[in-house]
Short mmCIF file of C-alpha atoms (C1' of nucleotides) in Angstrom, two decimals:
data_model
loop_
_atom_site.label_atom_id
_atom_site.label_comp_id
_atom_site.label_asym_id
_atom_site.label_seq_id
_atom_site.Cartn_x
_atom_site.Cartn_y
_atom_site.Cartn_z
CA MET W 1 13.76 -17.78 7.84
CA GLU W 2 13.97 -16.85 4.19
CA PHE W 3 13.77 -13.11 4.38
CA ASP W 4 15.81 -10.77 2.24
CA LYS W 5 15.47 -13.09 -0.72
CA ILE W 6 14.27 -10.48 -3.10
CA ALA W 7 15.75 -7.05 -3.12
CA VAL W 8 12.75 -4.76 -3.11
CA LYS W 9 13.28 -1.25 -4.33
CA SER W 10 10.22 0.44 -2.96
CA ILE W 11 10.48 3.83 -1.45
CA THR W 12 9.99 3.37 2.26
CA LEU W 13 11.04 0.60 4.58
CA VAL W 14 7.41 -0.14 5.32
CA ASP W 15 6.71 -0.83 1.66
CA GLN W 16 9.67 -3.18 1.51
CA VAL W 17 8.73 -4.98 4.70
CA GLU W 18 5.14 -5.36 3.53
CA GLU W 19 6.35 -7.09 0.40
CA LYS W 20 8.88 -9.19 2.26
CA ILE W 21 6.23 -10.47 4.61
CA LEU W 22 4.01 -11.38 1.67
CA ASN W 23 6.93 -13.16 0.04
CA TYR W 24 7.63 -14.93 3.30
CA ILE W 25 4.07 -16.19 3.44
CA VAL W 26 4.28 -17.57 -0.09
CA ASP W 27 7.81 -19.00 0.29
CA GLN W 28 7.00 -20.75 3.52
CA LYS W 29 3.84 -22.11 1.92
CA LEU W 30 1.79 -20.84 4.82
CA THR W 31 -1.84 -21.79 4.56
CA LEU W 32 -5.03 -20.56 6.08
CA GLY W 33 -4.65 -20.49 9.83
CA SER W 34 -0.86 -20.68 9.85
CA ASP W 35 0.89 -18.67 12.53
CA ILE W 36 2.73 -15.52 11.52
CA PRO W 37 5.91 -14.90 13.51
CA PRO W 38 5.50 -12.31 16.25
CA GLU W 39 6.25 -8.71 15.50
CA LEU W 40 9.50 -8.59 17.42
CA THR W 41 10.83 -11.66 15.65
CA LEU W 42 9.95 -10.16 12.29
CA ALA W 43 11.57 -6.90 13.26
CA GLU W 44 14.79 -8.61 14.31
CA ASN W 45 14.95 -10.83 11.24
CA LEU W 46 14.34 -7.92 8.93
CA ASN W 47 16.57 -5.56 10.86
CA VAL W 48 13.93 -2.91 11.24
CA GLY W 49 12.11 -1.33 14.12
CA ARG W 50 8.94 -2.86 15.45
CA ASN W 51 7.03 0.20 14.28
CA VAL W 52 7.86 -0.52 10.68
CA VAL W 53 6.73 -4.11 11.00
CA ARG W 54 3.54 -2.98 12.70
CA GLU W 55 2.74 -0.54 9.92
CA ALA W 56 3.24 -3.21 7.29
CA LEU W 57 1.14 -5.70 9.25
CA SER W 58 -1.52 -3.09 9.79
CA ARG W 59 -1.92 -2.85 6.04
CA LEU W 60 -2.15 -6.60 5.63
CA ARG W 61 -4.62 -6.66 8.49
CA MET W 62 -6.79 -4.13 6.68
CA LEU W 63 -6.77 -6.30 3.57
CA GLY W 64 -7.79 -9.28 5.66
CA ILE W 65 -4.62 -11.19 4.80
CA VAL W 66 -3.62 -11.54 8.41
CA GLU W 67 -5.69 -11.44 11.55
CA SER W 68 -4.26 -10.67 14.92
CA ARG W 69 -5.70 -12.13 18.05
CA LYS W 70 -4.78 -9.84 20.89
CA HIS W 71 -2.14 -11.23 23.23
CA LYS W 72 -1.99 -14.46 21.29
CA GLY W 73 -0.45 -14.00 17.90
CA MET W 74 -1.25 -13.54 14.28
CA VAL W 75 -2.56 -16.00 11.78
CA LEU W 76 -2.91 -16.04 8.04
CA ARG W 77 -6.44 -15.51 6.81
CA GLU W 78 -8.05 -15.55 3.41
CA PRO W 79 -8.51 -11.95 2.37
CA ASP W 80 -11.96 -10.68 1.57
CA ILE W 81 -11.42 -9.93 -2.10
CA MET W 82 -13.71 -6.95 -2.37
CA LYS W 83 -13.25 -5.49 1.08
CA CYS W 84 -10.50 -3.08 0.11
CA PHE W 85 -12.87 -1.68 -2.47
CA SER W 86 -15.33 -0.41 0.08
CA LYS W 87 -12.85 2.15 1.33
CA VAL W 88 -11.83 3.31 -2.13
CA ILE W 89 -15.24 3.42 -3.79
CA ASN W 90 -16.23 6.62 -2.10
CA PRO W 91 -17.68 9.30 -4.37
CA TYR W 92 -16.08 12.00 -2.26
CA LEU W 93 -12.63 10.60 -2.93
CA LEU W 94 -13.06 9.90 -6.64
CA SER W 95 -13.02 12.11 -9.70
CA LYS W 96 -16.01 12.25 -11.99
CA HIS W 97 -13.98 10.36 -14.55
CA SER W 98 -13.43 7.45 -12.21
CA ILE W 99 -17.06 7.43 -11.16
CA LEU W 100 -18.10 7.21 -14.79
CA ASP W 101 -15.70 4.32 -15.29
CA LEU W 102 -17.35 2.50 -12.43
CA LEU W 103 -20.88 3.18 -13.68
CA ASP W 104 -19.81 1.81 -17.02
CA PHE W 105 -18.20 -1.19 -15.39
CA ARG W 106 -21.35 -1.99 -13.49
CA VAL W 107 -23.58 -1.74 -16.53
CA SER W 108 -21.27 -4.09 -18.41
CA ILE W 109 -21.30 -6.64 -15.61
CA GLU W 110 -25.04 -6.39 -15.23
CA SER W 111 -25.37 -7.37 -18.85
CA GLY W 112 -22.60 -9.94 -18.63
CA ILE W 113 -24.19 -11.89 -15.80
CA SER W 114 -27.35 -12.53 -17.82
CA GLU W 115 -26.30 -16.11 -18.56
CA LEU W 116 -25.44 -16.79 -14.96
CA ILE W 117 -28.75 -15.45 -13.76
CA VAL W 118 -30.90 -17.32 -16.24
CA ASP W 119 -28.92 -20.51 -15.61
CA ASN W 120 -29.25 -20.34 -11.87
CA ILE W 121 -32.61 -18.74 -11.25
CA THR W 122 -35.20 -20.83 -9.41
CA ASP W 123 -38.95 -20.45 -9.22
CA GLU W 124 -38.48 -19.31 -5.65
CA ASP W 125 -36.13 -16.55 -6.82
CA ILE W 126 -38.73 -15.38 -9.31
CA LYS W 127 -41.37 -15.28 -6.60
CA GLU W 128 -39.11 -13.18 -4.43
CA LEU W 129 -38.42 -10.79 -7.27
CA GLU W 130 -42.17 -10.52 -7.85
CA ARG W 131 -42.74 -9.72 -4.20
CA ILE W 132 -40.08 -7.01 -4.35
CA VAL W 133 -41.66 -5.48 -7.43
CA GLU W 134 -45.13 -5.54 -5.86
CA ARG W 135 -43.91 -3.77 -2.77
CA HIS W 136 -42.31 -1.04 -4.86
CA VAL W 137 -45.27 1.02 -5.89
CA TYR W 138 -44.32 3.92 -8.07
CA GLN W 139 -43.02 6.91 -6.25
CA GLU W 140 -41.43 10.22 -6.93
CA ASP W 141 -39.13 10.33 -3.93
CA MET W 142 -35.69 9.80 -5.37
CA LYS W 143 -34.22 8.29 -2.25
CA LEU W 144 -36.84 5.56 -1.97
CA LYS W 145 -36.64 5.02 -5.69
CA VAL W 146 -32.94 4.32 -5.47
CA GLU W 147 -33.44 2.06 -2.46
CA ASN W 148 -35.92 0.04 -4.47
CA GLU W 149 -33.47 -0.21 -7.32
CA ILE W 150 -30.83 -1.47 -4.94
CA GLU W 151 -33.09 -4.06 -3.38
CA PHE W 152 -34.18 -5.48 -6.74
CA HIS W 153 -30.73 -5.59 -8.27
CA SER W 154 -29.12 -6.97 -5.13
CA LYS W 155 -31.48 -9.88 -5.40
CA LEU W 156 -30.39 -10.37 -9.00
CA TYR W 157 -26.76 -10.47 -7.97
CA ARG W 158 -27.44 -13.00 -5.25
CA ILE W 159 -28.93 -15.31 -7.87
CA THR W 160 -25.52 -15.56 -9.52
CA GLY W 161 -24.24 -17.19 -6.35
CA ASN W 162 -20.90 -15.52 -6.96
CA GLN W 163 -19.80 -13.63 -3.86
CA ALA W 164 -17.24 -11.54 -5.71
CA ILE W 165 -19.91 -10.30 -8.11
CA ILE W 166 -22.41 -9.73 -5.32
CA ASP W 167 -19.97 -7.69 -3.26
CA PHE W 168 -18.63 -5.72 -6.17
CA GLN W 169 -22.00 -4.78 -7.57
CA GLU W 170 -23.46 -3.89 -4.20
CA MET W 171 -20.53 -1.64 -3.52
CA VAL W 172 -20.94 0.19 -6.78
CA LEU W 173 -24.68 0.74 -6.43
CA PRO W 174 -24.40 3.66 -3.99
CA LEU W 175 -22.46 5.51 -6.67
CA PHE W 176 -25.63 5.51 -8.75
CA ASN W 177 -27.42 7.15 -5.90
CA TYR W 178 -24.68 9.75 -5.70
CA VAL W 179 -24.93 10.44 -9.42
CA ASN W 180 -28.68 10.87 -9.16
CA MET W 181 -28.31 13.31 -6.32
CA ASN W 182 -25.24 15.29 -7.23
CA PHE W 183 -24.60 15.34 -10.96
CA GLU W 184 -26.73 18.13 -12.34
CA ASP W 185 -26.24 17.14 -15.95
CA PHE W 186 -27.63 13.70 -15.20
CA LYS W 187 -31.04 15.04 -14.32
CA SER W 188 -31.93 16.25 -17.78
CA ILE W 189 -31.08 12.98 -19.47
CA ASN W 190 -32.91 11.13 -16.72
CA GLU W 191 -35.98 13.30 -17.25
CA LYS W 192 -35.85 12.73 -20.99
CA ASN W 193 -35.96 8.95 -20.61
CA LYS W 194 -38.66 8.95 -17.98
CA GLY W 195 -41.39 6.45 -18.80
CA LYS W 196 -39.55 5.08 -21.80
CA LEU W 197 -37.33 2.69 -19.90
CA VAL W 198 -37.66 -1.01 -19.30
CA LYS W 199 -38.96 -1.56 -15.77
CA HIS W 200 -38.32 -4.29 -13.24
CA GLU W 201 -41.58 -6.02 -14.05
CA ASP W 202 -40.56 -6.15 -17.71
CA LEU W 203 -37.33 -7.90 -16.76
CA LEU W 204 -39.36 -10.54 -14.96
CA ILE W 205 -41.12 -11.48 -18.17
CA TYR W 206 -37.87 -12.73 -19.68
CA LEU W 207 -36.67 -14.34 -16.50
CA ARG W 208 -39.89 -16.37 -16.27
CA LYS W 209 -39.26 -17.59 -19.80
CA ARG W 210 -35.57 -18.20 -19.08
CA ASP W 211 -34.94 -16.12 -22.16
CA VAL W 212 -31.30 -15.03 -21.98
CA LYS W 213 -31.26 -12.92 -25.11
CA GLY W 214 -34.48 -11.17 -24.21
CA TYR W 215 -33.30 -10.55 -20.68
CA ARG W 216 -29.95 -9.19 -21.76
CA LYS W 217 -31.57 -6.75 -24.14
CA ALA W 218 -34.06 -5.75 -21.46
CA ILE W 219 -31.48 -5.17 -18.73
CA TYR W 220 -29.40 -3.18 -21.18
CA ASN W 221 -32.36 -0.95 -21.88
CA HIS W 222 -33.25 -0.74 -18.21
CA LEU W 223 -29.85 0.85 -17.61
CA LYS W 224 -29.78 2.81 -20.84
CA THR W 225 -30.00 6.17 -19.10
CA TYR W 226 -26.63 5.52 -17.55
CA SER W 227 -25.04 4.31 -20.77
CA GLU W 228 -26.24 7.43 -22.52
CA TYR W 229 -25.07 9.64 -19.70
CA ILE W 230 -21.65 8.02 -19.64
CA ARG W 231 -21.19 8.43 -23.36
CA GLN W 232 -22.39 12.00 -23.30
CA SER W 233 -20.12 12.95 -20.39
CA ARG W 234 -17.12 11.32 -22.01
CA ASN W 235 -17.70 13.20 -25.24
CA MET W 236 -18.04 16.45 -23.36
CA GLY W 237 -14.78 15.70 -21.58
CA LYS W 238 -13.02 15.25 -24.89
CA GLN W 239 -13.83 18.71 -26.18
CA MET Y 1 -11.39 20.47 13.61
CA GLU Y 2 -14.43 18.28 13.39
CA PHE Y 3 -13.10 15.03 14.77
CA ASP Y 4 -15.02 12.78 17.09
CA LYS Y 5 -18.24 13.48 15.27
CA ILE Y 6 -19.16 9.89 14.78
CA ALA Y 7 -18.63 7.34 17.49
CA VAL Y 8 -16.88 4.51 15.72
CA LYS Y 9 -17.06 1.14 17.36
CA SER Y 10 -14.27 -0.68 15.60
CA ILE Y 11 -11.96 -2.90 17.54
CA THR Y 12 -8.65 -1.13 17.61
CA LEU Y 13 -7.77 2.52 17.91
CA VAL Y 14 -6.11 2.38 14.52
CA ASP Y 15 -9.36 1.27 12.89
CA GLN Y 16 -11.19 4.13 14.54
CA VAL Y 17 -8.57 6.68 13.61
CA GLU Y 18 -8.52 5.46 10.03
CA GLU Y 19 -12.23 6.04 9.78
CA LYS Y 20 -12.07 9.37 11.56
CA ILE Y 21 -9.45 10.64 9.15
CA LEU Y 22 -11.61 9.57 6.22
CA ASN Y 23 -14.57 11.35 7.78
CA TYR Y 24 -12.43 14.40 8.35
CA ILE Y 25 -11.49 14.47 4.68
CA VAL Y 26 -15.14 14.31 3.63
CA ASP Y 27 -16.39 16.75 6.29
CA GLN Y 28 -13.74 19.33 5.48
CA LYS Y 29 -14.56 18.90 1.79
CA LEU Y 30 -10.90 18.36 1.05
CA THR Y 31 -10.20 17.98 -2.63
CA LEU Y 32 -7.40 16.56 -4.69
CA GLY Y 33 -4.15 18.12 -3.57
CA SER Y 34 -5.47 19.45 -0.27
CA ASP Y 35 -3.06 19.32 2.62
CA ILE Y 36 -3.63 16.77 5.35
CA PRO Y 37 -2.72 18.01 8.83
CA PRO Y 38 0.64 16.75 10.07
CA GLU Y 39 0.78 13.55 12.04
CA LEU Y 40 1.40 15.22 15.38
CA THR Y 41 -1.55 17.56 14.96
CA LEU Y 42 -3.79 14.64 14.10
CA ALA Y 43 -2.49 12.70 17.08
CA GLU Y 44 -3.17 15.57 19.44
CA ASN Y 45 -6.61 16.28 18.06
CA LEU Y 46 -7.59 12.64 18.24
CA ASN Y 47 -5.91 12.09 21.58
CA VAL Y 48 -3.89 9.16 20.39
CA GLY Y 49 -0.24 8.43 19.96
CA ARG Y 50 1.58 9.32 16.82
CA ASN Y 51 2.09 5.62 16.09
CA VAL Y 52 -1.61 5.03 15.83
CA VAL Y 53 -2.02 7.92 13.42
CA ARG Y 54 0.89 6.68 11.38
CA GLU Y 55 -0.57 3.20 11.11
CA ALA Y 56 -3.88 4.57 9.94
CA LEU Y 57 -2.19 6.89 7.45
CA SER Y 58 -0.03 4.03 6.25
CA ARG Y 59 -3.16 2.19 5.26
CA LEU Y 60 -4.58 5.19 3.44
CA ARG Y 61 -1.23 5.65 1.77
CA MET Y 62 -1.36 2.09 0.51
CA LEU Y 63 -4.79 2.70 -0.97
CA GLY Y 64 -3.50 5.81 -2.67
CA ILE Y 65 -5.88 8.07 -0.80
CA VAL Y 66 -3.09 10.14 0.67
CA GLU Y 67 0.42 10.72 -0.51
CA SER Y 68 3.19 11.84 1.75
CA ARG Y 69 6.01 13.94 0.53
CA LYS Y 70 8.92 13.34 2.83
CA HIS Y 71 9.74 16.23 5.14
CA LYS Y 72 6.99 18.33 3.63
CA GLY Y 73 3.56 17.04 4.46
CA MET Y 74 0.75 14.95 3.17
CA VAL Y 75 -1.77 15.66 0.47
CA LEU Y 76 -5.02 14.10 -0.59
CA ARG Y 77 -4.80 12.07 -3.76
CA GLU Y 78 -7.31 10.25 -5.88
CA PRO Y 79 -7.01 6.57 -5.05
CA ASP Y 80 -6.21 4.10 -7.78
CA ILE Y 81 -9.45 2.14 -7.70
CA MET Y 82 -8.06 -1.24 -8.57
CA LYS Y 83 -4.67 -0.96 -6.94
CA CYS Y 84 -5.71 -2.60 -3.69
CA PHE Y 85 -6.77 -5.58 -5.72
CA SER Y 86 -3.28 -6.37 -6.90
CA LYS Y 87 -2.24 -7.33 -3.40
CA VAL Y 88 -5.30 -9.42 -2.69
CA ILE Y 89 -5.66 -11.22 -6.01
CA ASN Y 90 -2.83 -13.61 -5.28
CA PRO Y 91 -3.56 -17.26 -5.92
CA TYR Y 92 -1.38 -18.26 -2.99
CA LEU Y 93 -3.56 -16.27 -0.61
CA LEU Y 94 -6.93 -17.30 -2.00
CA SER Y 95 -9.01 -20.42 -1.66
CA LYS Y 96 -10.03 -22.39 -4.71
CA HIS Y 97 -13.56 -21.19 -4.15
CA SER Y 98 -12.54 -17.56 -4.39
CA ILE Y 99 -10.41 -18.23 -7.44
CA LEU Y 100 -13.38 -19.83 -9.14
CA ASP Y 101 -15.50 -16.81 -8.27
CA LEU Y 102 -12.95 -14.58 -9.93
CA LEU Y 103 -12.70 -16.74 -13.05
CA ASP Y 104 -16.44 -16.59 -13.28
CA PHE Y 105 -16.42 -12.85 -12.74
CA ARG Y 106 -13.93 -12.36 -15.52
CA VAL Y 107 -15.86 -14.49 -17.99
CA SER Y 108 -19.01 -12.50 -17.24
CA ILE Y 109 -17.27 -9.20 -17.77
CA GLU Y 110 -15.62 -10.40 -20.93
CA SER Y 111 -19.06 -11.11 -22.31
CA GLY Y 112 -20.55 -7.95 -20.84
CA ILE Y 113 -18.08 -5.61 -22.52
CA SER Y 114 -19.04 -6.84 -25.98
CA GLU Y 115 -21.15 -3.75 -26.64
CA LEU Y 116 -18.40 -1.43 -25.45
CA ILE Y 117 -15.84 -3.11 -27.64
CA VAL Y 118 -17.93 -3.16 -30.80
CA ASP Y 119 -18.98 0.44 -30.18
CA ASN Y 120 -15.46 1.71 -29.70
CA ILE Y 121 -13.33 -0.43 -31.95
CA THR Y 122 -11.47 1.33 -34.75
CA ASP Y 123 -9.96 -0.07 -37.92
CA GLU Y 124 -6.55 0.53 -36.35
CA ASP Y 125 -7.55 -1.61 -33.36
CA ILE Y 126 -8.57 -4.42 -35.67
CA LYS Y 127 -5.25 -4.21 -37.49
CA GLU Y 128 -3.39 -4.45 -34.20
CA LEU Y 129 -5.45 -7.45 -33.15
CA GLU Y 130 -4.65 -9.07 -36.49
CA ARG Y 131 -0.96 -8.44 -35.99
CA ILE Y 132 -1.14 -10.03 -32.55
CA VAL Y 133 -2.92 -13.09 -33.93
CA GLU Y 134 -0.39 -13.45 -36.75
CA ARG Y 135 2.52 -13.34 -34.34
CA HIS Y 136 0.95 -16.04 -32.23
CA VAL Y 137 1.65 -19.14 -34.22
CA TYR Y 138 0.23 -22.22 -32.61
CA GLN Y 139 2.35 -23.69 -29.90
CA GLU Y 140 2.21 -26.35 -27.27
CA ASP Y 141 4.17 -24.54 -24.59
CA MET Y 142 1.59 -23.63 -22.00
CA LYS Y 143 3.45 -20.61 -20.69
CA LEU Y 144 3.75 -18.93 -24.07
CA LYS Y 145 0.19 -19.89 -24.86
CA VAL Y 146 -1.06 -18.08 -21.79
CA GLU Y 147 1.13 -15.09 -22.57
CA ASN Y 148 -0.46 -14.90 -26.00
CA GLU Y 149 -3.90 -15.08 -24.44
CA ILE Y 150 -3.02 -12.24 -22.13
CA GLU Y 151 -1.68 -10.07 -24.93
CA PHE Y 152 -4.74 -10.52 -27.09
CA HIS Y 153 -7.29 -9.99 -24.36
CA SER Y 154 -5.43 -7.05 -22.86
CA LYS Y 155 -5.78 -5.36 -26.22
CA LEU Y 156 -9.51 -6.07 -26.13
CA TYR Y 157 -9.80 -4.44 -22.72
CA ARG Y 158 -7.93 -1.38 -23.84
CA ILE Y 159 -10.46 -0.91 -26.61
CA THR Y 160 -13.14 -0.31 -23.98
CA GLY Y 161 -11.24 2.78 -22.90
CA ASN Y 162 -12.35 2.10 -19.36
CA GLN Y 163 -9.38 2.05 -17.02
CA ALA Y 164 -11.25 0.27 -14.24
CA ILE Y 165 -12.13 -2.58 -16.58
CA ILE Y 166 -8.63 -2.70 -18.04
CA ASP Y 167 -6.99 -2.87 -14.63
CA PHE Y 168 -9.43 -5.36 -13.21
CA GLN Y 169 -9.28 -7.76 -16.10
CA GLU Y 170 -5.51 -7.60 -16.41
CA MET Y 171 -5.19 -8.38 -12.73
CA VAL Y 172 -7.43 -11.41 -13.00
CA LEU Y 173 -5.70 -12.86 -16.05
CA PRO Y 174 -2.72 -14.31 -14.15
CA LEU Y 175 -5.19 -16.41 -12.18
CA PHE Y 176 -6.04 -18.20 -15.40
CA ASN Y 177 -2.38 -19.01 -15.81
CA TYR Y 178 -2.32 -20.34 -12.27
CA VAL Y 179 -5.36 -22.52 -12.92
CA ASN Y 180 -3.77 -23.93 -16.04
CA MET Y 181 -0.61 -24.77 -14.18
CA ASN Y 182 -1.84 -25.92 -10.81
CA PHE Y 183 -5.36 -27.28 -10.92
CA GLU Y 184 -5.04 -30.88 -11.95
CA ASP Y 185 -8.74 -31.35 -12.62
CA PHE Y 186 -8.64 -28.50 -15.11
CA LYS Y 187 -6.34 -30.32 -17.46
CA SER Y 188 -8.77 -33.06 -18.41
CA ILE Y 189 -11.56 -30.65 -19.30
CA ASN Y 190 -9.05 -28.51 -21.16
CA GLU Y 191 -7.86 -31.50 -23.12
CA LYS Y 192 -11.42 -32.48 -23.95
CA ASN Y 193 -12.20 -29.11 -25.52
CA LYS Y 194 -8.95 -28.87 -27.43
CA GLY Y 195 -9.56 -27.89 -31.04
CA LYS Y 196 -13.25 -27.34 -30.52
CA LEU Y 197 -12.99 -23.85 -29.12
CA VAL Y 198 -13.47 -20.50 -30.78
CA LYS Y 199 -10.06 -18.99 -31.49
CA HIS Y 200 -8.85 -15.44 -31.57
CA GLU Y 201 -9.01 -15.26 -35.33
CA ASP Y 202 -12.66 -16.31 -35.16
CA LEU Y 203 -13.41 -13.44 -32.81
CA LEU Y 204 -11.93 -11.07 -35.34
CA ILE Y 205 -14.52 -12.09 -37.92
CA TYR Y 206 -17.31 -10.65 -35.81
CA LEU Y 207 -15.34 -7.59 -34.78
CA ARG Y 208 -14.71 -6.72 -38.43
CA LYS Y 209 -18.43 -6.93 -39.05
CA ARG Y 210 -19.18 -4.99 -35.86
CA ASP Y 211 -21.54 -7.84 -35.04
CA VAL Y 212 -22.25 -7.59 -31.31
CA LYS Y 213 -24.40 -10.66 -31.01
CA GLY Y 214 -22.01 -12.79 -33.00
CA TYR Y 215 -19.05 -11.52 -31.04
CA ARG Y 216 -20.71 -12.13 -27.70
CA LYS Y 217 -21.56 -15.67 -28.60
CA ALA Y 218 -18.04 -16.22 -29.92
CA ILE Y 219 -16.27 -14.84 -26.87
CA TYR Y 220 -18.55 -16.89 -24.67
CA ASN Y 221 -17.50 -20.01 -26.53
CA HIS Y 222 -13.89 -18.96 -26.55
CA LEU Y 223 -13.98 -19.06 -22.74
CA LYS Y 224 -16.29 -22.02 -22.51
CA THR Y 225 -13.64 -24.31 -21.02
CA TYR Y 226 -13.55 -22.08 -17.98
CA SER Y 227 -17.34 -21.86 -17.66
CA GLU Y 228 -17.56 -25.62 -17.80
CA TYR Y 229 -14.74 -26.04 -15.33
CA ILE Y 230 -16.31 -23.57 -12.92
CA ARG Y 231 -19.67 -25.28 -13.05
CA GLN Y 232 -18.13 -28.71 -12.65
CA SER Y 233 -15.99 -27.66 -9.69
CA ARG Y 234 -18.93 -25.97 -7.98
CA ASN Y 235 -21.06 -29.08 -8.36
CA MET Y 236 -18.28 -31.25 -6.98
CA GLY Y 237 -17.99 -28.88 -4.06
CA LYS Y 238 -21.67 -29.28 -3.26
CA GLN Y 239 -21.47 -33.03 -2.85
"C1'" DA F 1 19.06 48.19 -0.07
"C1'" DG F 2 19.56 43.81 -2.02
"C1'" DG F 3 21.10 39.48 -2.39
"C1'" DT F 4 23.24 35.60 -0.14
"C1'" DA F 5 24.64 32.65 3.58
"C1'" DT F 6 23.26 30.70 7.70
"C1'" DA F 7 20.52 29.08 11.30
"C1'" DG F 8 16.10 27.54 12.90
"C1'" DT F 9 11.62 25.24 12.21
"C1'" DT F 10 8.70 21.85 10.46
"C1'" DT F 11 7.58 17.23 9.11
"C1'" DT F 12 8.16 12.54 7.75
"C1'" DG F 13 10.69 8.12 8.42
"C1'" DT F 14 12.75 5.12 11.59
"C1'" DA F 15 14.47 3.21 16.06
"C1'" DG F 16 13.68 1.77 20.49
"C1'" DG F 17 11.89 1.77 25.26
"C1'" DA F 18 7.96 1.33 28.37
"C1'" DC F 19 3.72 -0.47 30.05
"C1'" DA F 20 -1.15 -2.49 30.26
"C1'" DT F 21 -3.51 -6.40 29.33
"C1'" DA F 22 -4.79 -10.87 28.43
"C1'" DA F 23 -3.85 -15.67 26.82
"C1'" DG F 24 -1.31 -19.84 27.69
"C1'" DG F 25 1.46 -22.77 29.99
"C1'" DA F 26 4.29 -24.31 33.82
"C1'" DA F 27 5.02 -25.12 38.41
"C1'" DC F 28 3.16 -25.89 42.56
"C1'" DA F 29 -0.07 -27.14 46.22
"C1'" DT F 30 -3.95 -29.80 47.70
"C1'" DA T 1 -6.10 -35.37 39.09
"C1'" DT T 2 -7.44 -30.84 39.85
"C1'" DG T 3 -7.19 -26.13 40.98
"C1'" DT T 4 -4.31 -22.08 41.94
"C1'" DT T 5 -0.62 -19.06 41.20
"C1'" DC T 6 2.85 -17.06 38.61
"C1'" DC T 7 5.66 -16.33 34.64
"C1'" DT T 8 6.26 -15.81 29.85
"C1'" DT T 9 4.63 -14.10 25.61
"C1'" DA T 10 2.15 -11.17 22.34
"C1'" DT T 11 -0.38 -7.37 20.81
"C1'" DG T 12 -1.99 -2.53 21.44
"C1'" DT T 13 -0.73 1.89 22.80
"C1'" DC T 14 2.18 5.77 24.25
"C1'" DC T 15 6.44 8.16 24.48
"C1'" DT T 16 11.04 10.00 23.33
"C1'" DA T 17 14.70 10.68 20.17
"C1'" DC T 18 16.98 11.64 16.02
"C1'" DA T 19 18.27 11.90 10.90
"C1'" DA T 20 17.21 14.13 6.77
"C1'" DA T 21 15.08 17.20 3.86
"C1'" DA T 22 12.43 21.13 2.79
"C1'" DC T 23 10.89 25.47 3.90
"C1'" DT T 24 11.36 30.06 6.59
"C1'" DA T 25 13.43 33.70 8.62
"C1'" DT T 26 17.06 35.92 10.13
"C1'" DA T 27 21.47 38.04 9.82
"C1'" DC T 28 25.24 39.28 7.40
"C1'" DC T 29 28.03 41.19 3.78
"C1'" DT T 30 28.81 44.19 0.05
#
DNA sequence: AGGTATAGTTTTGTAGGACATAAGGAACAT
DNA sequence: ATGTTCCTTATGTCCTACAAAACTATACCT
């Protein structure tokens, strides 16, 4: 085995072993489904205790890089790119600054996928979006309102056909709910824009026409409350 | 302590403990810098072995959610949102399909941050971009070419001032290098577009004018080889 | 009394043993 | 050839032990 090739200067043994195992996978050109050596073998080859190897493997398991079948062995798997996000994108673990970064990120992507959406959208997709909009009669209840938002936008993401984008955007959406519920200073700016914003049915107009420019401008305005809030909060932070 | 509140039905004990610790952090309203109970206490309260707790904590440590100071104790930290990505976005661990998704994702973002860039860009930023372009005399060597690409675009990302976007985009960039080097079918389409593409100096024209629409169209064309390649590969995959 | 040296306690990092359990294969019997 | 039994192997879990470092408390000396 080709361990110990690269001298890793991480802090703990576990960090080093984690990296060595990753290097081993690449060096040995392991591919999807390849067997990973058993824990004891790894431990002996790396001259560490089995605990250390298990901790390192546990991390890789969490990332989806390896999968262990009980009593059988471990195999290399393709990691779920966005899975690790779901644990980290948790409003209770993040600072307001980071949350704002993510809101901003989402708004940018939402605008950036305009081409993809208009390129890929089918008549059936438009019908489904229309059905979603019909079902969402106007309501005051914030929770239902946010759920409606999520349903509509999730459908938009699925039109891109890009799983990374779908997963990422869907993971960020709950943050918007959190902001609506918990950030007091958001409420005033939200109130101010009430009624002035582009609505879902307005977006549909441009999608029906396959009008990229119109759609991009519309989606930008649909999310304008957040852009304004982000800018305002950042400026306040600077003072 | 408020453990065992939620009955988690994951597979292994470690998975359950990981989730329980996260719940504990939220339930106890721990904030940045708060002490996490020592491993043995957690193990006793959760009725599991210390190994299991350590494995779960090891995962959280990797995500940056907790930090352990040797011989002292563990504290809650704010996770680095994009850090977990760096381990997963590894071309040797991903399928071609996933790599294409990520290329696509990056191109969309690159277009989507046009507003942010034009809004935030300063004269100093433009000067730096000009310096970068000047330094990058035309060259055939693919490796240097990609390095130049990375330098220029990294600067663009930094103009957004959004750390999540900066980190994400910079992590995806090496994939483009990988595609250039390893995907044979990319070379033909790359060759075909040679000389026809929008160059960095062309982008600068629109940035100087603070012309969002012009810039967006230009950056879209600058990356057009990738869009075409993605579409072509996807269509081949369908057959 | 006050400051310092020393010993004890706590806590993480690491090693290693033990066992249950289940999958897989080998040997054996029919 | 087929079915049964048993052994090996591998992961999941628990336990003990100890080094090292940091903090605490005590005791000691002046």
